[in-house]
Coordinates of C-alpha atoms in Angstrom, one line a residue:
M400 CA 6.5 72.9 -105.0
P401 CA 3.0 74.1 -105.9
E402 CA 2.5 77.0 -104.0
S403 CA 1.1 78.0 -101.1
T404 CA -2.1 79.8 -100.6
V405 CA -2.0 79.0 -96.4
S406 CA -2.5 82.3 -94.7
G407 CA -1.4 80.7 -91.5
D408 CA -2.2 79.0 -88.0
A409 CA -4.4 80.3 -85.3
S410 CA -3.0 84.3 -84.3
P411 CA -0.9 83.8 -80.9
G412 CA -3.5 86.0 -79.9
P413 CA -2.7 90.4 -78.8
T414 CA -0.4 91.6 -76.4
A415 CA 1.3 93.9 -74.4
H416 CA 3.4 94.8 -77.2
D417 CA 3.1 96.3 -80.1
A418 CA 4.1 93.7 -82.4
D419 CA 4.7 90.1 -81.6
V420 CA 7.8 90.9 -84.4
I421 CA 9.2 93.7 -84.7
V422 CA 10.9 93.6 -89.0
V423 CA 14.2 96.4 -89.3
G424 CA 14.4 97.2 -93.2
A425 CA 12.3 96.8 -96.0
G426 CA 13.9 95.6 -98.7
P427 CA 14.0 92.1 -99.6
V428 CA 15.2 89.9 -97.3
G429 CA 12.9 92.1 -94.7
L430 CA 9.9 92.4 -96.6
T431 CA 9.9 87.7 -97.7
A432 CA 10.5 87.6 -93.7
G433 CA 7.6 90.2 -93.0
C434 CA 5.5 88.2 -95.5
A435 CA 6.7 84.7 -93.7
L436 CA 5.6 85.6 -90.5
R437 CA 2.1 86.2 -92.4
H438 CA 2.3 83.4 -93.7
H439 CA 2.7 82.3 -90.6
G440 CA -0.2 84.1 -89.1
V441 CA 2.6 86.1 -86.3
D442 CA 2.2 89.8 -85.3
C443 CA 4.5 91.5 -87.7
L444 CA 5.5 95.4 -88.2
I445 CA 8.6 96.6 -90.4
L446 CA 9.9 99.8 -89.5
E447 CA 12.2 101.7 -92.5
A448 CA 14.4 104.3 -92.8
R449 CA 13.5 104.8 -96.2
T450 CA 10.4 107.2 -97.5
E451 CA 9.6 105.6 -101.3
V452 CA 10.7 102.4 -102.0
Q453 CA 13.3 101.4 -103.9
D454 CA 14.0 103.6 -107.5
H455 CA 16.4 101.8 -109.3
S456 CA 17.4 97.7 -109.7
R457 CA 19.7 96.5 -107.2
A458 CA 20.1 92.8 -106.9
N459 CA 17.5 91.1 -109.9
N460 CA 17.8 87.7 -109.2
L461 CA 16.4 84.4 -107.6
W462 CA 18.3 81.0 -107.6
A463 CA 16.3 77.1 -107.6
R464 CA 16.5 77.2 -103.3
P465 CA 15.2 80.6 -102.9
Q466 CA 12.2 79.8 -105.1
E467 CA 11.4 76.4 -103.7
L468 CA 11.6 78.5 -100.0
L469 CA 9.4 81.4 -101.3
A470 CA 7.2 79.1 -102.6
G471 CA 6.5 76.8 -99.6
I472 CA 5.7 80.2 -98.1
G473 CA 3.2 82.0 -100.7
L474 CA 5.4 84.2 -102.8
R475 CA 7.3 82.7 -105.6
D476 CA 4.1 82.8 -107.9
A477 CA 3.9 86.5 -108.1
L478 CA 8.1 87.6 -108.3
A479 CA 7.9 85.0 -111.8
A480 CA 5.2 87.3 -113.0
R481 CA 7.1 90.0 -113.0
A482 CA 10.6 88.4 -114.4
Y483 CA 12.4 86.6 -117.0
P484 CA 12.7 82.7 -116.9
I485 CA 17.0 81.9 -117.6
R486 CA 18.3 79.1 -119.6
Q487 CA 21.4 78.9 -120.4
I488 CA 24.8 80.7 -120.0
N489 CA 27.4 81.6 -121.3
F490 CA 30.7 82.5 -120.9
F491 CA 33.9 84.4 -123.4
V492 CA 37.5 84.2 -122.4
N493 CA 39.2 86.5 -124.1
G494 CA 36.8 86.4 -126.8
A495 CA 36.9 82.5 -126.9
P496 CA 34.6 80.7 -126.2
T497 CA 33.4 78.2 -124.4
T498 CA 29.8 75.7 -124.1
P499 CA 27.3 76.9 -123.2
I500 CA 25.7 76.0 -119.2
P501 CA 21.9 75.3 -119.6
I502 CA 21.6 76.9 -116.1
D503 CA 18.3 75.3 -115.3
D504 CA 19.6 72.0 -116.0
V505 CA 19.0 71.4 -112.1
A506 CA 15.9 69.0 -109.6
S507 CA 14.3 71.0 -109.3
P508 CA 10.2 72.3 -109.9
Y509 CA 11.9 75.4 -110.6
P510 CA 14.5 75.5 -112.5
Q511 CA 15.5 78.5 -114.3
V512 CA 16.7 81.6 -112.1
L513 CA 15.2 84.7 -113.0
Y514 CA 15.8 87.7 -113.7
S515 CA 14.3 91.0 -112.3
G516 CA 14.9 93.4 -109.8
Q517 CA 15.1 94.8 -107.0
D518 CA 12.5 97.5 -107.2
V519 CA 9.8 95.2 -108.5
I520 CA 11.2 92.7 -106.5
E521 CA 10.1 95.1 -103.8
T522 CA 6.6 96.5 -104.8
T523 CA 5.9 93.6 -105.0
L524 CA 6.6 91.8 -101.6
I525 CA 5.1 95.6 -100.3
E526 CA 1.8 94.4 -102.0
T527 CA 1.5 91.4 -100.7
F528 CA 2.3 92.1 -97.0
E529 CA -0.2 94.3 -96.8
A530 CA -2.6 92.1 -98.6
R531 CA -1.2 89.8 -96.1
G532 CA -2.1 92.9 -92.6
G533 CA 0.8 93.5 -92.7
R534 CA 1.7 96.6 -91.0
M535 CA 4.8 99.0 -92.0
E536 CA 6.2 103.1 -90.8
R537 CA 8.8 104.3 -92.7
G538 CA 11.3 107.4 -91.7
C539 CA 11.9 106.5 -88.9
R540 CA 15.8 105.3 -87.7
V541 CA 16.8 102.9 -85.0
V542 CA 18.8 104.3 -82.8
G543 CA 18.5 101.9 -79.6
I544 CA 17.6 98.6 -78.5
A545 CA 17.9 96.8 -75.0
Q546 CA 16.1 94.1 -74.1
D547 CA 15.0 91.9 -71.8
D548 CA 13.7 88.0 -70.5
D549 CA 10.6 88.6 -72.2
S550 CA 10.9 91.8 -74.7
V551 CA 12.5 94.4 -76.6
T552 CA 12.4 97.5 -77.3
V553 CA 14.5 99.7 -80.0
T554 CA 14.2 103.4 -79.7
L555 CA 14.1 105.9 -83.3
R556 CA 13.9 108.3 -84.7
R557 CA 12.4 110.8 -87.5
G558 CA 14.6 112.5 -89.0
D559 CA 17.8 114.0 -87.6
D560 CA 16.2 115.9 -85.5
G561 CA 12.7 114.5 -84.2
P562 CA 12.6 113.4 -80.7
E563 CA 12.7 109.9 -79.7
E564 CA 10.6 107.7 -80.6
R565 CA 9.3 103.3 -78.7
R566 CA 8.0 100.1 -79.6
T567 CA 8.2 96.6 -78.3
C568 CA 8.3 93.7 -79.1
R569 CA 8.6 89.9 -78.2
Y570 CA 11.5 89.5 -80.6
L571 CA 12.9 91.3 -83.6
V572 CA 14.9 90.5 -86.9
A573 CA 17.6 93.4 -88.4
A574 CA 17.0 92.8 -91.9
D575 CA 18.6 96.6 -92.1
G576 CA 21.9 96.2 -95.3
A577 CA 25.2 96.2 -95.0
K578 CA 25.3 99.7 -93.4
S579 CA 23.0 98.3 -90.3
T580 CA 22.7 99.8 -87.6
V581 CA 21.6 97.2 -85.3
R582 CA 24.6 95.5 -85.9
P583 CA 26.6 97.2 -83.8
L584 CA 24.6 97.7 -80.8
L585 CA 24.7 93.9 -80.6
G586 CA 27.4 93.8 -80.1
L587 CA 28.1 92.6 -84.1
D588 CA 29.5 94.3 -86.1
F589 CA 33.3 92.6 -87.9
E590 CA 35.9 94.1 -90.3
P591 CA 35.4 93.9 -94.1
E592 CA 38.2 92.6 -96.3
R593 CA 38.9 94.9 -98.6
F594 CA 40.1 94.2 -102.9
E595 CA 42.3 96.9 -103.2
G596 CA 43.0 97.5 -107.0
R597 CA 39.5 97.0 -108.4
M598 CA 36.3 98.5 -109.3
N599 CA 32.7 97.6 -110.8
R600 CA 30.9 100.1 -112.8
Q601 CA 27.1 98.8 -113.5
I602 CA 24.2 100.7 -116.0
D603 CA 21.6 99.2 -116.4
A604 CA 19.8 100.6 -120.0
R605 CA 17.8 99.9 -123.0
L606 CA 20.8 97.2 -125.4
S607 CA 21.2 97.0 -128.7
W608 CA 23.6 93.7 -130.3
R609 CA 24.4 91.8 -133.1
R610 CA 23.8 88.8 -130.5
A611 CA 19.6 87.2 -128.8
M612 CA 17.6 90.5 -127.7
E613 CA 15.8 87.4 -126.6
P614 CA 15.9 88.3 -121.7
D615 CA 16.9 84.1 -121.5
Q616 CA 19.8 83.4 -120.7
L617 CA 24.3 85.4 -119.7
W618 CA 26.3 86.5 -121.2
F619 CA 29.7 86.7 -119.3
F620 CA 32.4 87.8 -120.7
Y621 CA 36.4 87.3 -118.6
Y622 CA 38.4 90.2 -120.1
E623 CA 42.7 90.3 -120.3
R624 CA 41.4 93.0 -117.3
G625 CA 38.4 92.1 -115.7
F626 CA 34.9 90.3 -116.1
C627 CA 31.8 91.4 -117.7
G628 CA 28.8 90.3 -117.6
V629 CA 25.0 91.5 -119.6
L630 CA 21.9 90.2 -117.7
P631 CA 18.5 91.1 -118.3
V632 CA 16.8 93.7 -115.9
W633 CA 13.0 93.5 -116.0
G634 CA 10.8 96.2 -117.8
G635 CA 12.9 95.8 -121.0
Y636 CA 16.6 96.9 -119.4
H637 CA 19.8 94.9 -119.1
R638 CA 22.6 95.7 -117.3
L639 CA 26.1 96.0 -118.1
F640 CA 28.7 95.2 -115.0
F641 CA 32.6 95.4 -115.9
L642 CA 34.5 94.2 -112.8
A643 CA 38.1 94.8 -113.5
D644 CA 41.3 96.3 -112.8
D645 CA 40.7 100.0 -111.7
A646 CA 44.2 101.6 -113.0
G647 CA 43.0 105.0 -114.7
V648 CA 40.2 105.0 -114.4
P649 CA 38.3 107.4 -112.7
D650 CA 37.2 106.8 -109.2
R651 CA 33.4 108.8 -110.2
D652 CA 30.5 106.4 -111.9
P653 CA 30.7 106.3 -115.3
T654 CA 28.7 108.7 -118.7
L655 CA 26.5 106.0 -120.9
A656 CA 29.5 107.4 -123.6
E657 CA 32.5 105.3 -121.0
M658 CA 29.5 102.7 -121.1
Q659 CA 28.9 102.2 -124.4
A660 CA 32.4 102.6 -126.0
V661 CA 33.7 99.5 -123.1
A662 CA 31.1 97.1 -123.1
R663 CA 31.7 97.3 -127.4
E664 CA 35.6 96.4 -126.7
V665 CA 34.5 94.3 -124.2
T666 CA 31.8 91.9 -125.9
G667 CA 33.5 91.9 -130.0
D668 CA 30.9 94.1 -130.9
E669 CA 30.8 97.1 -132.3
T670 CA 27.6 97.5 -133.5
L671 CA 26.8 97.5 -129.4
T672 CA 24.3 100.9 -128.4
L673 CA 22.9 101.3 -125.1
T674 CA 20.3 104.2 -124.3
D675 CA 18.0 105.3 -121.8
P676 CA 20.5 105.0 -119.1
Q677 CA 17.4 104.1 -115.5
W678 CA 21.7 103.4 -113.2
L679 CA 24.6 104.6 -114.3
T680 CA 26.9 103.7 -111.1
H681 CA 31.0 102.3 -109.6
S682 CA 32.0 100.8 -106.4
R683 CA 34.4 99.3 -104.7
F684 CA 34.8 95.4 -102.8
Q685 CA 34.5 94.1 -99.2
S686 CA 33.3 91.4 -98.0
G687 CA 32.7 90.1 -94.7
V688 CA 30.9 87.7 -91.3
S689 CA 29.5 88.9 -88.3
P690 CA 30.8 86.6 -85.8
G691 CA 26.8 85.9 -84.4
Y692 CA 23.5 85.7 -85.5
A693 CA 21.9 86.4 -82.8
R694 CA 22.3 88.3 -79.8
G695 CA 19.3 87.1 -77.9
R696 CA 15.4 87.1 -78.8
V697 CA 17.3 90.2 -81.8
F698 CA 18.0 88.2 -84.9
L699 CA 20.5 89.3 -87.8
A700 CA 19.6 88.1 -91.4
G701 CA 20.6 88.8 -95.2
D702 CA 22.7 92.3 -95.3
A703 CA 22.9 92.9 -92.0
G704 CA 24.4 90.0 -90.9
H705 CA 26.9 89.9 -94.0
L706 CA 29.4 91.7 -96.9
S707 CA 28.7 90.0 -99.7
L708 CA 30.3 90.1 -102.8
P709 CA 28.6 90.0 -106.8
I710 CA 30.0 86.8 -107.5
G711 CA 26.8 84.8 -109.0
G712 CA 24.5 86.7 -107.2
Q713 CA 24.3 84.7 -103.9
G714 CA 24.4 87.4 -101.8
M715 CA 20.7 88.3 -101.9
N716 CA 19.6 85.1 -102.3
A717 CA 21.3 84.2 -99.2
G718 CA 19.4 86.1 -97.4
L719 CA 16.4 84.6 -98.5
H720 CA 16.8 81.4 -96.6
D721 CA 17.5 84.3 -94.1
A722 CA 14.5 85.7 -93.8
V723 CA 12.2 81.9 -94.6
E724 CA 14.3 80.7 -91.6
I725 CA 13.8 82.8 -89.5
A726 CA 10.2 83.4 -89.6
W727 CA 9.6 79.5 -89.0
R728 CA 11.1 79.5 -86.0
L729 CA 10.1 82.7 -84.6
A730 CA 6.2 81.3 -85.0
M731 CA 6.9 78.2 -83.1
T732 CA 8.0 80.0 -80.2
V733 CA 5.5 82.4 -80.3
R734 CA 3.1 80.4 -80.6
G735 CA 4.4 77.9 -77.6
E736 CA 4.9 75.3 -79.7
A737 CA 8.7 74.9 -80.2
A738 CA 11.5 74.0 -77.3
P739 CA 14.9 76.7 -76.8
V740 CA 16.7 74.5 -79.1
V741 CA 14.3 75.2 -82.3
L742 CA 15.1 79.0 -82.2
D743 CA 18.8 78.8 -80.6
S744 CA 19.2 77.0 -84.7
Y745 CA 19.1 78.9 -86.8
D746 CA 22.2 81.1 -85.0
A747 CA 24.1 77.8 -85.8
E748 CA 22.5 77.3 -89.4
R749 CA 22.4 80.4 -91.3
G750 CA 25.6 81.9 -89.1
G751 CA 27.9 79.3 -90.7
E752 CA 26.4 79.5 -93.7
H753 CA 26.8 82.7 -94.6
A754 CA 29.9 81.9 -93.0
Q755 CA 31.8 79.2 -96.1
L756 CA 30.1 81.1 -98.9
S757 CA 32.1 84.1 -98.1
A758 CA 34.7 81.9 -97.5
Q759 CA 33.6 80.5 -101.8
Q760 CA 32.9 83.8 -103.1
A761 CA 36.4 85.1 -101.5
K762 CA 38.3 82.5 -104.1
G763 CA 35.6 83.1 -107.1
F764 CA 36.2 86.7 -106.4
R765 CA 40.4 86.0 -106.7
R766 CA 39.8 83.8 -110.0
T767 CA 38.1 86.1 -111.2
V768 CA 39.3 90.1 -110.5
Y769 CA 42.9 89.5 -109.3
R770 CA 44.1 87.3 -113.1
G771 CA 47.2 87.3 -114.9
P772 CA 48.8 86.8 -117.6
V773 CA 49.7 83.0 -116.8
T774 CA 46.4 83.0 -115.2
D775 CA 44.9 84.7 -118.5
A776 CA 46.5 81.8 -120.7
A777 CA 45.7 78.9 -118.7
L778 CA 41.9 80.0 -118.5
G779 CA 41.9 79.7 -122.0
L780 CA 43.2 76.6 -122.8
A781 CA 40.7 75.5 -120.0
A782 CA 37.9 77.6 -121.8
K783 CA 38.8 75.0 -125.4
A784 CA 37.5 71.3 -122.7
L785 CA 36.3 72.5 -119.6
P786 CA 32.1 73.8 -119.6
G787 CA 31.9 73.8 -116.5
I788 CA 34.9 76.8 -116.3
G789 CA 32.4 79.5 -115.9
A790 CA 30.8 78.0 -113.5
L791 CA 34.3 76.8 -111.9
L792 CA 35.6 81.1 -111.6
Q793 CA 32.9 81.7 -109.9
G794 CA 33.5 80.1 -106.8
T795 CA 30.9 77.3 -106.6
D796 CA 29.3 74.8 -108.8
D797 CA 26.3 74.8 -107.3
L798 CA 24.7 78.8 -107.7
Q799 CA 21.9 77.3 -106.9
Q800 CA 22.1 77.0 -104.0
M801 CA 20.5 73.0 -104.3
T802 CA 23.3 72.0 -101.9
V803 CA 23.0 74.3 -98.5
S804 CA 23.3 71.8 -95.9
Y805 CA 23.3 72.4 -92.5
P806 CA 24.7 69.4 -91.4
Q807 CA 26.4 70.5 -87.8
S808 CA 22.7 71.5 -86.5
P809 CA 21.4 71.1 -83.4
L810 CA 17.7 69.7 -84.9
N811 CA 19.5 67.0 -86.7
E812 CA 19.4 63.5 -85.4
D813 CA 20.0 60.2 -87.8
H814 CA 20.6 56.4 -87.0
L815 CA 20.7 55.9 -90.5
S816 CA 24.5 56.6 -90.8
G817 CA 26.1 53.5 -89.6
L818 CA 28.7 51.2 -92.1
A819 CA 25.6 48.9 -92.7
R820 CA 24.1 52.6 -94.7
L821 CA 27.4 52.8 -96.6
F822 CA 26.9 52.9 -99.7
H823 CA 23.2 53.6 -99.6
S824 CA 23.5 56.6 -97.3
G825 CA 21.2 59.1 -99.6
P826 CA 20.4 62.5 -97.9
G827 CA 21.4 62.7 -94.3
P828 CA 19.5 65.8 -91.6
G829 CA 20.1 68.7 -92.4
D830 CA 20.0 68.4 -96.0
R831 CA 17.5 69.3 -98.7
A832 CA 14.8 66.8 -98.3
P833 CA 14.8 66.1 -101.6
D834 CA 11.7 65.8 -104.5
A835 CA 10.8 62.6 -106.3
E836 CA 8.0 61.4 -108.6
V837 CA 5.3 59.6 -106.8
T838 CA 1.7 59.1 -107.4
R839 CA -1.6 59.9 -105.4
A840 CA -4.9 58.1 -105.9
G841 CA -4.7 57.2 -109.4
R842 CA -2.8 61.0 -110.1
T843 CA 0.9 61.8 -110.8
T844 CA 2.9 63.8 -108.2
S845 CA 5.3 64.8 -106.4
L846 CA 6.1 64.9 -102.0
F847 CA 6.3 68.4 -101.8
P848 CA 3.5 69.1 -101.7
F849 CA 3.0 66.5 -98.9
L850 CA 6.4 68.5 -97.1
C851 CA 4.9 71.9 -97.6
N852 CA 2.5 73.1 -95.2
P853 CA 1.8 69.4 -94.4
D854 CA -2.2 69.6 -94.0
G855 CA -2.5 73.9 -93.9
R856 CA 0.4 73.9 -91.1
T857 CA 2.5 76.7 -91.6
T858 CA 4.9 75.3 -89.0
G859 CA 4.3 71.5 -89.8
W860 CA 6.3 68.9 -90.0
A861 CA 6.5 65.6 -92.6
L862 CA 6.7 62.2 -91.6
L863 CA 7.9 60.5 -94.4
C864 CA 7.6 56.8 -93.5
F865 CA 9.4 54.8 -96.1
D866 CA 8.1 50.7 -95.9
G867 CA 11.6 49.9 -97.9
R868 CA 9.3 47.5 -99.8
S869 CA 8.8 45.3 -98.1
S870 CA 5.8 42.9 -96.9
T871 CA 5.8 43.3 -93.1
A872 CA 6.7 47.1 -92.4
A873 CA 2.8 47.6 -92.0
A874 CA 2.8 47.4 -88.2
S875 CA 6.4 49.8 -87.0
L876 CA 5.3 52.5 -89.9
R877 CA 1.6 52.5 -87.4
A878 CA 3.4 52.7 -84.5
A879 CA 6.0 55.6 -85.6
I880 CA 2.7 56.5 -87.0
E881 CA 1.1 56.8 -83.8
A882 CA 4.9 57.8 -81.4
V883 CA 4.1 60.9 -83.0
A884 CA 0.9 61.6 -82.0
P885 CA 1.2 64.2 -79.1
W886 CA 2.2 66.5 -81.9
D887 CA -0.2 67.5 -84.4
R888 CA 1.9 69.8 -86.0
V889 CA 4.1 66.5 -87.2
R890 CA 2.0 65.4 -89.9
P891 CA 3.1 61.7 -90.5
R892 CA 2.3 60.2 -95.2
L893 CA 3.4 56.9 -96.2
V894 CA 5.1 55.9 -99.1
L895 CA 5.0 52.7 -100.5
A896 CA 6.8 50.3 -102.5
G897 CA 5.2 47.3 -101.3
P898 CA 2.0 45.8 -100.3
S899 CA -0.8 48.7 -99.5
V900 CA -1.1 50.0 -95.6
D901 CA -3.9 50.9 -94.3
A902 CA -3.4 54.6 -91.9
G903 CA -6.6 56.0 -91.5
D904 CA -6.5 59.4 -92.7
V905 CA -3.3 59.7 -93.4
P906 CA -1.8 59.9 -97.3
V907 CA -0.4 58.1 -98.7
L908 CA 1.7 58.0 -101.8
S909 CA 2.3 55.0 -104.0
D910 CA 6.0 54.3 -105.2
L911 CA 6.3 51.1 -106.8
D912 CA 8.5 51.9 -109.2
G913 CA 11.1 53.1 -106.7
K914 CA 11.4 56.8 -107.5
A915 CA 10.9 57.8 -103.3
H916 CA 13.2 55.4 -101.3
G917 CA 15.6 55.1 -104.0
A918 CA 16.7 59.7 -103.6
Y919 CA 16.6 58.9 -99.8
G920 CA 18.7 55.7 -100.6
L921 CA 15.7 53.9 -98.5
E922 CA 15.4 50.4 -100.0
D923 CA 15.9 48.2 -98.1
R924 CA 14.2 48.5 -95.0
P925 CA 11.5 50.6 -93.4
A926 CA 12.1 54.4 -92.1
V927 CA 11.8 57.1 -90.9
V928 CA 12.4 61.0 -91.4
L929 CA 11.6 63.7 -90.2
V930 CA 11.2 67.3 -92.9
R931 CA 11.6 70.3 -91.5
P932 CA 8.8 73.0 -92.6
D933 CA 12.5 74.7 -94.5
G934 CA 12.4 71.1 -96.3
H935 CA 15.1 70.1 -95.0
I936 CA 15.9 67.1 -92.9
A937 CA 15.4 67.1 -89.4
F938 CA 15.7 63.2 -88.6
R939 CA 16.5 59.2 -90.1
D940 CA 15.7 55.8 -88.3
T941 CA 14.6 52.8 -88.7
A942 CA 10.6 52.3 -88.8
E943 CA 11.5 49.6 -85.9
R944 CA 12.5 52.0 -82.9
P945 CA 9.3 54.5 -82.7
D946 CA 10.6 55.0 -78.7
R947 CA 13.8 56.7 -80.4
L948 CA 11.4 59.0 -82.3
A949 CA 9.1 60.1 -79.5
A950 CA 12.2 61.5 -77.5
Y951 CA 13.7 63.3 -80.5
C952 CA 9.9 65.0 -80.9
R953 CA 10.0 65.9 -76.8
R954 CA 13.8 67.0 -76.5
I955 CA 12.8 69.0 -79.8
F956 CA 8.5 70.1 -79.5
T957 CA 6.3 71.9 -76.1
P958 CA 3.9 69.1 -75.8

């Protein structure tokens, strides 16, 4: 997917509010939401309690699917320029190596996970947000939320004794972290599950050891009392963390000497040396998910809606999904392009996904840090036979988040799900629309450039019109294109494995080798697939029923 350079559709113009959308929180998720809203041309104000940027790294990795979403709003390349691409993960179980896992073996334009630092990520996003005309107020803490049918009023205070101030907006996105002040004000707080008897000790420092120093791979060590990771952090530093039994461990931040000693023992490298520590910390673990991700005109994103466990670096990445997903919905709503179901679908989709992720993480966490001699013995045997043992222990085989799907979304409609398509089902509504190689004007390209911001519309929906290798598909494909003509935000693309079809200025993507048809399971008959601005499929049908396509558009879009 190429990096987007679209600056956004026409802004709805000035309003009586301080901003169309206020985002609370200037961490990676809040800043991504702000950048995405500005990409879509929406007036946005960010409120942040901190007076300065985060001074050290916390979350620090970007998986493949979040990179695709970031590329769609023009952020991925700037973040990648200040990150290390990772090619391989190395696992050890009680000192025995397992088969290394090639992390970049995934069907995405961005297969390599990127490792950087939260401080670097925030700085990069702030630069982009300001360059796009976004506004930010620092040093202000939200103490009250009120909303009516038309607006949200935010009450904030600077310092402990400062006077109350108010800001108004049409919609509000709370991305103010795990200690969110907005979440309880909405009645969406929750009691987290605590994982007793375990502690994380962590250090960001310069590393010297007998293994490779290049920041292109990760190391994970399962040892008798815990789990250790060695990861690159931007600027020549490495992070070492130890999730372990807390018996006999002081309940305080560790010292440099303590971390070096345990690192030498766990990694089996007596030469390992840590110097110039940037960050020494300790923490305990809890997990939970908000019972809802929306209340009226207020939406939760990132850690404001969940407490994530440190398994596979999924927390921030899931929050980036939230930021992108709420931004395009708000943009369409603010511009009067979307029926209410579009904005309503955010809660159903992201709340469900976070509940599933939380369950996966809890399962992986228990496997990782609550292990006894029997489990360790079994892992020792499995390590010799299962190259995927590391992914198994993480609780999911999809660390890259490529299978994130919304099968129960109210935006879904599928007319290709019957028994006739049992063996050629392909991805359906709610699934990520796969990329595939096609040809355009004699040049090899792929589908993604024609899905992302189609024809310059930042909230455009792409209609893929497959001919199914039929020589008689032209009339039905033209009828499908004509059916969506009343909705300018729907941009058709012809995907042809058979004879050429002329449909005016609609882009023609040649698929004579059938790669795109195969990726979508549509080799046997003409069909249409409607793809949302986030790259997920919304609608599938045969091309012979343009009436059902038009009815779907009437349900989803305003005239």
